[in-house]
């Protein structure tokens, strides 16, 4: 046993065993060369408050209720359900999604026009690819818009065209030669602006006139606090709008479960692309979500989360007012973040870096800007994943970072200092309802 143990350790490189010499423990080099070890030393302290805009609360995920739906799904799954699924996604789920989208979002959702994806990003990527294969490679993006989606569309073969956003949303008359356009009409990311009724009409008229495809990213429309959620654009013209939604903000990003409701002219090609991508949502999760929807658990969860997020929004806005006085805050009516407007990109960058150095993670508007049109500066302050009692401290910490980065000491609330950071003029995205 001893001899075998020694020879095993020698074979694995732990011992030096030479005939006539005592076995010795090998000097094992540091697992990382010094330079790599130095590089991987954290530059910043641990993140204490993560105020990034895209993060939802996941601790409230209804684990027990979901587990019940998984059990129900397994108990009732047919053998066919457990085999290779329909490339569109399981019909049982498409029927439930169709029902939900029709009543909650005003989407005209024929189950045969729905595909089940791993989220909104996946659907946008598939659409980008299919459009590119058809020779439609000029995709317009709101400027600013989510930077990750810029990457995804480029990877899908699209050339991006930046279109400015104002208080009414996307400036449709700036679409130029675009062949498709990605919009978030209910709650523009990141400005929070709603696409006005006139612009909706103009956008649909553009699609009808040019044959362009409108991709509606309805990523967080369920969360509107000051009135009922604004209905989807897709309902106005289902044959021109590809509607994209997800459980990423409503249940948990880790589920990787979303959907697209497609114009009939695109369904077949997108379903083919989905089928050959071999990136599909597990059939068991699809059945579980169908059960979850059917029993009204999704609606119940949304009602619960709306109350939680609304309270967090109120606390965040109050804390910002208390800490930063008159700095304008916009985009408060919906979603999981607000925009604190700043006067320049330089200040934005300095504030983000200073905040990071004190353990606060926050993104800027400019990080989501495309080259071209000038985008007003601001901070995106996400309250989605920070518990309500911690929000005032998080905002206080952020405010002190702003004071330091802008050199405004702790007297920012005095009007003169506020003016230095943010001229009090009506900002481009401000609407009467903010
Ligand atoms: C504006 C916007 N669209 C789409 C997505 C992607 O959602 P999913 O996780 O479903 O891919 C996000 C995620 O943060 C988002 O912020």
Tab-separated table of C-alpha atoms and ligand atoms in Angstrom:
chain	number	residue	atom	x	y	z
A	1	UNK	CA	0.000	0.000	0.000
A	2	UNK	CA	2.812	2.386	0.974
A	3	UNK	CA	4.773	1.735	-2.213
A	4	UNK	CA	1.683	2.239	-4.354
A	5	UNK	CA	0.827	5.446	-2.502
A	6	UNK	CA	4.363	6.758	-3.088
A	7	UNK	CA	4.345	5.895	-6.754
A	8	UNK	CA	0.897	7.463	-7.199
A	9	UNK	CA	2.082	10.714	-5.563
A	10	UNK	CA	5.217	10.656	-7.722
A	11	UNK	CA	3.142	10.082	-10.852
A	12	UNK	CA	0.947	13.049	-9.969
A	13	UNK	CA	4.014	15.249	-9.494
A	14	UNK	CA	3.852	15.704	-5.730
A	15	UNK	CA	6.948	13.665	-4.844
A	16	UNK	CA	10.419	13.221	-6.255
A	17	UNK	CA	11.256	9.545	-5.982
A	18	UNK	CA	14.737	8.539	-7.123
A	19	UNK	CA	16.503	5.247	-6.555
A	20	UNK	CA	18.966	5.484	-3.653
A	21	UNK	CA	17.599	8.838	-2.457
A	22	UNK	CA	14.969	9.690	0.089
A	23	UNK	CA	11.672	10.690	-1.484
A	24	UNK	CA	11.189	14.431	-1.241
A	25	UNK	CA	8.228	16.704	-1.741
A	26	UNK	CA	8.509	18.514	-5.024
A	27	UNK	CA	8.619	22.289	-5.008
A	28	UNK	CA	5.353	23.168	-6.692
A	29	UNK	CA	5.392	26.498	-8.470
A	30	UNK	CA	2.748	29.061	-7.524
A	31	UNK	CA	-0.428	28.102	-9.312
A	32	UNK	CA	-0.432	31.507	-11.034
A	33	UNK	CA	2.613	33.371	-12.286
A	34	UNK	CA	3.218	36.475	-10.161
A	35	UNK	CA	2.129	38.854	-12.907
A	36	UNK	CA	-1.243	37.146	-13.350
A	37	UNK	CA	-1.746	36.991	-9.576
A	38	UNK	CA	-1.099	40.729	-9.411
A	39	UNK	CA	-3.491	41.406	-12.285
A	40	UNK	CA	-6.295	39.439	-10.709
A	41	UNK	CA	-6.071	41.310	-7.413
A	42	UNK	CA	-9.322	43.296	-7.267
A	43	UNK	CA	-8.804	46.922	-8.223
A	44	UNK	CA	-11.904	48.009	-6.380
A	45	UNK	CA	-13.584	47.019	-3.154
A	46	UNK	CA	-16.344	44.462	-3.240
A	47	UNK	CA	-19.587	45.732	-4.742
A	48	UNK	CA	-21.855	46.630	-1.879
A	49	UNK	CA	-24.689	48.226	-3.798
A	50	UNK	CA	-25.430	47.073	-7.327
A	51	UNK	CA	-27.501	49.838	-8.896
A	52	UNK	CA	-27.237	48.596	-12.476
A	53	UNK	CA	-30.422	49.269	-14.378
A	54	UNK	CA	-31.163	45.838	-15.795
A	55	UNK	CA	-31.237	43.884	-12.543
A	56	UNK	CA	-34.552	42.633	-11.156
A	57	UNK	CA	-35.178	41.288	-7.660
A	58	UNK	CA	-34.625	37.556	-7.688
A	59	UNK	CA	-34.987	36.784	-3.977
A	60	UNK	CA	-38.770	37.001	-4.390
A	61	UNK	CA	-38.801	34.310	-7.066
A	62	UNK	CA	-41.795	32.137	-6.082
A	63	UNK	CA	-39.734	29.011	-5.518
A	64	UNK	CA	-42.443	26.850	-3.963
A	65	UNK	CA	-45.124	27.776	-6.446
A	66	UNK	CA	-42.688	27.213	-9.327
A	67	UNK	CA	-41.719	23.857	-7.880
A	68	UNK	CA	-45.380	22.899	-7.803
A	69	UNK	CA	-45.646	23.828	-11.473
A	70	UNK	CA	-42.571	21.738	-12.276
A	71	UNK	CA	-44.165	18.801	-10.450
A	72	UNK	CA	-47.446	19.310	-12.280
A	73	UNK	CA	-45.536	19.557	-15.557
A	74	UNK	CA	-43.731	16.277	-14.976
A	75	UNK	CA	-46.854	14.520	-13.770
A	76	UNK	CA	-48.870	15.545	-16.803
A	77	UNK	CA	-46.185	15.513	-19.528
A	78	UNK	CA	-46.931	13.107	-22.344
A	79	UNK	CA	-44.171	11.054	-23.927
A	80	UNK	CA	-44.363	13.381	-26.917
A	81	UNK	CA	-43.741	16.343	-24.607
A	82	UNK	CA	-40.512	14.717	-23.486
A	83	UNK	CA	-39.268	14.067	-26.985
A	84	UNK	CA	-37.699	16.601	-29.406
A	85	UNK	CA	-40.083	19.490	-29.298
A	86	UNK	CA	-41.802	21.466	-32.025
A	87	UNK	CA	-39.238	23.985	-33.265
A	88	UNK	CA	-41.651	26.825	-32.402
A	89	UNK	CA	-41.765	25.684	-28.756
A	90	UNK	CA	-44.405	23.573	-27.020
A	91	UNK	CA	-47.905	24.359	-28.195
A	92	UNK	CA	-49.262	24.071	-24.645
A	93	UNK	CA	-47.071	27.019	-23.665
A	94	UNK	CA	-47.738	29.028	-26.824
A	95	UNK	CA	-51.478	28.834	-26.079
A	96	UNK	CA	-50.951	30.186	-22.562
A	97	UNK	CA	-48.532	32.907	-23.723
A	98	UNK	CA	-51.025	33.918	-26.400
A	99	UNK	CA	-53.757	34.258	-23.786
A	100	UNK	CA	-51.526	36.242	-21.415
A	101	UNK	CA	-50.189	38.625	-24.077
A	102	UNK	CA	-53.662	39.237	-25.469
A	103	UNK	CA	-55.187	40.226	-22.163
A	104	UNK	CA	-52.180	41.878	-20.450
A	105	UNK	CA	-50.362	43.563	-23.335
A	106	UNK	CA	-52.936	43.934	-26.101
A	107	UNK	CA	-50.825	41.763	-28.406
A	108	UNK	CA	-52.555	39.989	-31.277
A	109	UNK	CA	-50.903	36.671	-30.581
A	110	UNK	CA	-51.896	33.788	-32.823
A	111	UNK	CA	-50.230	30.762	-31.148
A	112	UNK	CA	-48.980	29.706	-34.591
A	113	UNK	CA	-47.047	32.987	-34.846
A	114	UNK	CA	-45.323	32.553	-31.474
A	115	UNK	CA	-41.869	31.090	-30.952
A	116	UNK	CA	-40.443	30.300	-27.512
A	117	UNK	CA	-36.920	31.639	-27.039
A	118	UNK	CA	-34.404	31.838	-24.229
A	119	UNK	CA	-35.280	35.520	-23.788
A	120	UNK	CA	-35.691	38.812	-25.575
A	121	UNK	CA	-32.033	38.898	-26.617
A	122	UNK	CA	-32.294	35.480	-28.229
A	123	UNK	CA	-35.376	36.553	-30.182
A	124	UNK	CA	-33.667	39.755	-31.360
A	125	UNK	CA	-30.609	37.790	-32.412
A	126	UNK	CA	-32.733	35.316	-34.423
A	127	UNK	CA	-34.631	38.150	-36.099
A	128	UNK	CA	-31.371	39.925	-36.938
A	129	UNK	CA	-30.023	36.785	-38.582
A	130	UNK	CA	-33.172	36.008	-40.542
A	131	UNK	CA	-33.469	39.592	-41.780
A	132	UNK	CA	-29.784	39.641	-42.779
A	133	UNK	CA	-30.234	36.395	-44.712
A	134	UNK	CA	-33.025	38.142	-46.625
A	135	UNK	CA	-30.739	41.030	-47.492
A	136	UNK	CA	-32.149	43.381	-44.864
A	137	UNK	CA	-28.987	44.453	-43.049
A	138	UNK	CA	-29.658	48.051	-41.981
A	139	UNK	CA	-31.216	47.958	-38.521
A	140	UNK	CA	-32.111	51.238	-36.811
A	141	UNK	CA	-31.608	51.533	-33.067
A	142	UNK	CA	-32.875	54.142	-30.670
A	143	UNK	CA	-29.970	56.232	-29.465
A	144	UNK	CA	-29.322	55.516	-26.639
A	145	UNK	CA	-30.400	51.874	-26.366
A	146	UNK	CA	-29.110	48.783	-24.615
A	147	UNK	CA	-25.446	48.309	-25.518
A	148	UNK	CA	-25.630	44.538	-25.283
A	149	UNK	CA	-28.285	44.514	-27.986
A	150	UNK	CA	-25.961	46.543	-30.242
A	151	UNK	CA	-23.446	43.699	-30.018
A	152	UNK	CA	-26.086	41.048	-30.582
A	153	UNK	CA	-27.446	42.751	-33.718
A	154	UNK	CA	-23.965	43.283	-35.152
A	155	UNK	CA	-23.142	39.651	-34.524
A	156	UNK	CA	-26.329	38.715	-36.374
A	157	UNK	CA	-25.027	40.544	-39.457
A	158	UNK	CA	-26.749	43.898	-39.017
A	159	UNK	CA	-25.282	47.357	-39.593
A	160	UNK	CA	-26.614	49.681	-36.917
A	161	UNK	CA	-28.154	53.066	-37.675
A	162	UNK	CA	-28.503	55.405	-34.691
A	163	UNK	CA	-31.812	57.271	-34.498
A	164	UNK	CA	-32.276	59.976	-31.851
A	165	UNK	CA	-34.853	59.800	-29.076
A	166	UNK	CA	-36.709	62.819	-27.672
A	167	UNK	CA	-39.563	63.295	-25.195
A	168	UNK	CA	-41.922	61.473	-27.610
A	169	UNK	CA	-39.567	58.545	-28.138
A	170	UNK	CA	-37.933	57.442	-31.378
A	171	UNK	CA	-37.733	60.213	-33.990
A	172	UNK	CA	-39.407	58.238	-36.745
A	173	UNK	CA	-38.657	60.838	-39.428
A	174	UNK	CA	-34.942	60.088	-38.889
A	175	UNK	CA	-35.222	56.438	-39.931
A	176	UNK	CA	-33.646	57.219	-43.291
A	177	UNK	CA	-32.802	54.091	-45.268
A	178	UNK	CA	-33.246	51.663	-42.368
A	179	UNK	CA	-34.799	48.309	-43.282
A	180	UNK	CA	-35.788	47.374	-39.744
A	181	UNK	CA	-35.903	49.131	-36.406
A	182	UNK	CA	-35.641	47.957	-32.808
A	183	UNK	CA	-37.791	50.000	-30.406
A	184	UNK	CA	-38.907	49.784	-26.791
A	185	UNK	CA	-42.159	51.784	-27.084
A	186	UNK	CA	-43.687	51.177	-23.633
A	187	UNK	CA	-40.558	52.185	-21.731
A	188	UNK	CA	-37.599	53.241	-23.813
A	189	UNK	CA	-34.333	51.834	-22.520
A	190	UNK	CA	-32.591	53.675	-20.961
A	191	UNK	CA	-34.398	57.045	-21.035
A	192	UNK	CA	-37.758	55.730	-19.803
A	193	UNK	CA	-39.670	57.730	-22.433
A	194	UNK	CA	-42.957	56.361	-23.820
A	195	UNK	CA	-43.413	56.357	-27.606
A	196	UNK	CA	-46.208	58.904	-28.115
A	197	UNK	CA	-49.444	58.058	-29.933
A	198	UNK	CA	-48.441	60.193	-32.928
A	199	UNK	CA	-45.054	58.507	-33.191
A	200	UNK	CA	-46.693	55.075	-32.974
A	201	UNK	CA	-48.899	55.962	-35.904
A	202	UNK	CA	-45.914	57.362	-37.818
A	203	UNK	CA	-43.860	54.252	-37.134
A	204	UNK	CA	-46.566	51.915	-38.387
A	205	UNK	CA	-47.032	54.137	-41.449
A	206	UNK	CA	-43.248	53.909	-42.052
A	207	UNK	CA	-43.386	50.102	-41.859
A	208	UNK	CA	-46.338	49.930	-44.261
A	209	UNK	CA	-44.759	52.375	-46.703
A	210	UNK	CA	-41.277	50.853	-46.795
A	211	UNK	CA	-41.932	47.199	-45.933
A	212	UNK	CA	-39.574	47.681	-42.965
A	213	UNK	CA	-39.861	45.437	-39.924
A	214	UNK	CA	-40.477	46.936	-36.493
A	215	UNK	CA	-39.036	44.858	-33.635
A	216	UNK	CA	-40.807	45.756	-30.407
A	217	UNK	CA	-38.696	45.019	-27.326
A	218	UNK	CA	-41.302	44.828	-24.539
A	219	UNK	CA	-38.694	43.944	-21.938
A	220	UNK	CA	-40.255	45.387	-18.758
A	221	UNK	CA	-43.618	46.895	-19.696
A	222	UNK	CA	-45.428	45.017	-16.928
A	223	UNK	CA	-43.992	47.473	-14.417
A	224	UNK	CA	-45.797	50.756	-14.718
A	225	UNK	CA	-46.649	52.497	-11.470
A	226	UNK	CA	-48.620	55.627	-12.181
A	227	UNK	CA	-51.207	54.225	-14.562
A	228	UNK	CA	-52.087	50.943	-16.224
A	229	UNK	CA	-49.328	49.527	-18.440
A	230	UNK	CA	-49.190	50.985	-21.922
A	231	UNK	CA	-50.366	48.501	-24.529
A	232	UNK	CA	-48.031	46.997	-27.062
A	233	UNK	CA	-47.463	48.606	-30.447
A	234	UNK	CA	-47.836	45.208	-32.119
A	235	UNK	CA	-51.630	45.327	-31.680
A	236	UNK	CA	-51.766	48.172	-34.223
A	237	UNK	CA	-50.183	46.185	-37.022
A	238	UNK	CA	-49.334	42.531	-36.302
A	239	UNK	CA	-48.187	41.995	-39.872
A	240	UNK	CA	-45.386	44.577	-39.545
A	241	UNK	CA	-44.320	44.287	-35.916
A	242	UNK	CA	-42.277	41.463	-34.403
A	243	UNK	CA	-43.060	41.547	-30.696
A	244	UNK	CA	-40.429	40.325	-28.238
A	245	UNK	CA	-40.907	39.622	-24.509
A	246	UNK	CA	-39.283	37.771	-21.661
A	247	UNK	CA	-39.537	36.498	-18.093
A	248	UNK	CA	-36.103	38.000	-17.431
A	249	UNK	CA	-37.459	40.985	-15.509
A	250	UNK	CA	-40.681	39.461	-14.261
A	251	UNK	CA	-39.522	36.110	-12.853
A	252	UNK	CA	-35.748	35.628	-13.057
A	253	UNK	CA	-33.095	36.112	-15.741
A	254	UNK	CA	-31.794	32.611	-14.970
A	255	UNK	CA	-34.972	30.985	-16.303
A	256	UNK	CA	-33.925	31.990	-19.841
A	257	UNK	CA	-37.477	31.965	-21.086
A	258	UNK	CA	-39.037	34.418	-23.491
A	259	UNK	CA	-41.086	34.661	-26.661
A	260	UNK	CA	-41.526	36.388	-29.973
A	261	UNK	CA	-44.849	37.005	-31.708
A	262	UNK	CA	-43.976	37.278	-35.369
A	263	UNK	CA	-45.535	38.612	-38.547
A	264	UNK	CA	-46.695	35.609	-40.618
A	265	UNK	CA	-44.015	36.426	-43.211
A	266	UNK	CA	-41.253	35.785	-40.645
A	267	UNK	CA	-42.550	32.892	-38.523
A	268	UNK	CA	-41.303	30.028	-40.678
A	269	UNK	CA	-37.793	31.427	-41.126
A	270	UNK	CA	-37.376	32.371	-37.451
A	271	UNK	CA	-38.668	28.961	-36.304
A	272	UNK	CA	-36.185	27.299	-38.706
A	273	UNK	CA	-33.342	29.420	-37.346
A	274	UNK	CA	-34.454	28.539	-33.810
A	275	UNK	CA	-34.655	24.836	-34.681
A	276	UNK	CA	-31.166	24.692	-36.147
A	277	UNK	CA	-29.597	26.836	-33.414
A	278	UNK	CA	-30.233	24.009	-30.928
A	279	UNK	CA	-30.672	26.682	-28.281
A	280	UNK	CA	-34.047	25.819	-26.835
A	281	UNK	CA	-35.780	26.250	-23.546
A	282	UNK	CA	-36.079	22.931	-21.716
A	283	UNK	CA	-39.443	21.333	-22.468
A	284	UNK	CA	-39.975	20.765	-18.749
A	285	UNK	CA	-39.513	24.481	-18.019
A	286	UNK	CA	-41.892	25.283	-20.878
A	287	UNK	CA	-44.544	22.998	-19.410
A	288	UNK	CA	-43.931	24.398	-15.932
A	289	UNK	CA	-44.381	27.962	-17.166
A	290	UNK	CA	-47.555	26.943	-19.011
A	291	UNK	CA	-48.908	25.538	-15.725
A	292	UNK	CA	-47.747	28.649	-13.834
A	293	UNK	CA	-49.580	30.902	-16.309
A	294	UNK	CA	-52.712	28.751	-16.407
A	295	UNK	CA	-53.127	28.845	-12.627
A	296	UNK	CA	-52.847	32.645	-12.519
A	297	UNK	CA	-49.550	32.488	-10.630
A	298	UNK	CA	-47.769	34.777	-13.084
A	299	UNK	CA	-50.417	37.496	-12.631
A	300	UNK	CA	-50.222	37.060	-8.846
A	301	UNK	CA	-46.443	37.348	-8.882
A	302	UNK	CA	-46.593	40.479	-11.051
A	303	UNK	CA	-49.123	42.096	-8.708
A	304	UNK	CA	-46.821	41.394	-5.774
A	305	UNK	CA	-43.710	42.681	-7.551
A	306	UNK	CA	-45.421	45.861	-8.732
A	307	UNK	CA	-46.030	46.832	-5.095
A	308	UNK	CA	-42.436	46.035	-4.108
A	309	UNK	CA	-40.865	47.928	-7.027
A	310	UNK	CA	-43.189	50.875	-6.642
A	311	UNK	CA	-42.131	51.263	-3.008
A	312	UNK	CA	-38.468	50.978	-4.001
A	313	UNK	CA	-38.974	53.568	-6.719
A	314	UNK	CA	-40.573	55.942	-4.199
A	315	UNK	CA	-37.757	55.421	-1.693
A	316	UNK	CA	-35.081	55.898	-4.368
A	317	UNK	CA	-36.669	59.083	-5.725
A	318	UNK	CA	-37.121	60.500	-2.205
A	319	UNK	CA	-33.511	59.658	-1.302
A	320	UNK	CA	-32.240	61.281	-4.505
A	321	UNK	CA	-34.232	64.412	-3.744
A	322	UNK	CA	-32.905	64.496	-0.180
A	323	UNK	CA	-29.285	63.883	-1.162
A	324	UNK	CA	-28.995	65.692	-4.450
A	325	UNK	CA	-31.583	68.419	-4.216
A	326	UNK	CA	-32.490	69.741	-7.593
A	327	UNK	CA	-30.623	67.352	-9.876
A	328	UNK	CA	-33.360	66.332	-12.318
A	329	UNK	CA	-34.575	62.764	-12.169
A	330	UNK	CA	-36.586	61.371	-15.082
A	331	UNK	CA	-38.070	58.103	-16.278
A	332	UNK	CA	-39.671	57.409	-12.912
A	333	UNK	CA	-43.105	56.228	-14.061
A	334	UNK	CA	-42.136	52.692	-14.994
A	335	UNK	CA	-39.485	49.994	-15.066
A	336	UNK	CA	-36.715	49.240	-12.621
A	337	UNK	CA	-34.527	52.340	-12.860
A	338	UNK	CA	-34.581	56.124	-12.999
A	339	UNK	CA	-32.298	58.526	-14.850
A	340	UNK	CA	-30.378	61.140	-12.884
A	341	UNK	CA	-29.439	63.744	-15.410
A	342	UNK	CA	-25.897	65.116	-15.461
A	343	UNK	CA	-24.289	67.804	-17.540
A	344	UNK	CA	-21.460	66.034	-19.349
A	345	UNK	CA	-19.922	62.715	-20.294
A	346	UNK	CA	-16.826	63.628	-18.318
A	347	UNK	CA	-18.876	64.020	-15.145
A	348	UNK	CA	-20.701	60.765	-15.878
A	349	UNK	CA	-17.440	58.856	-16.243
A	350	UNK	CA	-15.928	60.450	-13.130
A	351	UNK	CA	-19.032	59.654	-11.076
A	352	UNK	CA	-19.182	56.007	-12.229
A	353	UNK	CA	-15.493	55.508	-11.396
A	354	UNK	CA	-15.772	57.254	-8.027
A	355	UNK	CA	-18.919	55.251	-7.171
A	356	UNK	CA	-17.155	52.011	-8.094
A	357	UNK	CA	-14.266	52.889	-5.805
A	358	UNK	CA	-16.669	53.059	-2.861
A	359	UNK	CA	-18.495	49.832	-3.702
A	360	UNK	CA	-21.414	51.209	-5.753
A	361	UNK	CA	-21.991	49.858	-9.237
A	362	UNK	CA	-23.878	52.214	-11.509
A	363	UNK	CA	-24.073	52.706	-15.281
A	364	UNK	CA	-24.251	55.865	-17.346
A	365	UNK	CA	-26.489	56.778	-20.261
A	366	UNK	CA	-23.442	57.263	-22.492
A	367	UNK	CA	-22.418	53.647	-22.009
A	368	UNK	CA	-25.524	52.827	-24.041
A	369	UNK	CA	-25.014	55.477	-26.710
A	370	UNK	CA	-24.239	54.749	-30.329
A	371	UNK	CA	-21.834	56.994	-32.204
A	372	UNK	CA	-23.519	59.835	-34.040
A	373	UNK	CA	-26.187	61.939	-32.475
A	374	UNK	CA	-25.300	63.623	-29.176
A	375	UNK	CA	-26.906	61.856	-26.238
A	376	UNK	CA	-27.521	63.865	-23.038
A	377	UNK	CA	-25.502	62.592	-20.079
A	378	UNK	CA	-26.981	60.901	-17.038
A	379	UNK	CA	-26.748	58.073	-14.551
A	380	UNK	CA	-29.012	55.025	-14.677
A	381	UNK	CA	-29.981	54.232	-11.123
A	382	UNK	CA	-31.495	50.784	-10.835
A	383	UNK	CA	-33.559	50.038	-7.751
A	384	UNK	CA	-34.703	46.609	-8.898
A	385	UNK	CA	-32.264	44.435	-6.987
A	386	UNK	CA	-31.567	46.565	-3.892
A	387	UNK	CA	-33.790	45.841	-0.879
A	388	UNK	CA	-35.928	48.785	0.190
A	389	UNK	CA	-34.196	49.357	3.578
A	390	UNK	CA	-30.767	49.488	1.890
A	391	UNK	CA	-31.768	51.978	-0.812
A	392	UNK	CA	-31.306	55.199	1.218
A	393	UNK	CA	-27.767	54.109	2.177
A	394	UNK	CA	-26.999	53.126	-1.398
A	395	UNK	CA	-28.174	56.511	-2.691
A	396	UNK	CA	-26.306	58.322	0.073
A	397	UNK	CA	-23.113	56.505	-0.917
A	398	UNK	CA	-23.724	57.327	-4.564
A	399	UNK	CA	-24.438	60.957	-3.716
A	400	UNK	CA	-21.174	61.308	-1.849
A	401	UNK	CA	-19.402	59.852	-4.905
A	402	UNK	CA	-21.158	62.481	-7.032
A	403	UNK	CA	-20.096	65.244	-4.647
A	404	UNK	CA	-16.489	64.077	-4.786
A	405	UNK	CA	-16.419	63.490	-8.543
A	406	UNK	CA	-17.978	66.853	-9.302
A	407	UNK	CA	-15.905	68.652	-6.668
A	408	UNK	CA	-19.088	69.949	-5.120
A	409	UNK	CA	-18.220	69.001	-1.538
A	410	UNK	CA	-21.295	68.212	0.515
A	411	UNK	CA	-23.179	71.383	-0.264
A	412	UNK	CA	-24.727	70.225	-3.511
A	413	UNK	CA	-28.179	71.143	-2.409
A	414	UNK	CA	-27.362	74.836	-2.607
A	415	UNK	CA	-28.785	76.152	-5.858
A	416	UNK	CA	-25.454	77.599	-7.047
A	417	UNK	CA	-23.682	74.238	-6.858
A	418	UNK	CA	-26.543	72.420	-8.507
A	419	UNK	CA	-26.329	74.841	-11.418
A	420	UNK	CA	-22.653	73.999	-11.789
A	421	UNK	CA	-23.430	70.308	-12.219
A	422	UNK	CA	-26.696	70.524	-14.075
A	423	UNK	CA	-28.033	73.626	-15.773
A	424	UNK	CA	-31.729	73.942	-14.950
A	425	UNK	CA	-33.109	73.736	-18.404
A	426	UNK	CA	-35.738	71.386	-19.715
A	427	UNK	CA	-33.915	68.255	-20.791
A	428	UNK	CA	-34.487	66.589	-24.099
A	429	UNK	CA	-36.221	63.508	-22.709
A	430	UNK	CA	-38.386	65.269	-20.173
A	431	UNK	CA	-42.051	64.942	-20.813
A	432	UNK	CA	-44.767	66.514	-18.747
A	433	UNK	CA	-45.288	63.279	-16.774
A	434	UNK	CA	-41.543	62.558	-16.383
B	1	LIG	C1	-33.833	46.877	-22.894
B	1	LIG	C2	-33.629	45.414	-22.735
B	1	LIG	N1	-34.004	44.601	-23.709
B	1	LIG	C3	-33.801	43.274	-23.619
B	1	LIG	C4	-33.185	42.716	-22.532
B	1	LIG	C5	-32.882	41.234	-22.538
B	1	LIG	O1	-33.697	40.449	-21.865
B	1	LIG	P1	-33.479	38.863	-21.805
B	1	LIG	O2	-32.831	38.585	-20.486
B	1	LIG	O3	-34.844	38.317	-21.912
B	1	LIG	O4	-32.632	38.429	-22.936
B	1	LIG	C6	-32.775	43.526	-21.477
B	1	LIG	C7	-32.125	42.939	-20.300
B	1	LIG	O5	-31.672	43.588	-19.412
B	1	LIG	C8	-33.007	44.914	-21.580
B	1	LIG	O6	-32.614	45.747	-20.608
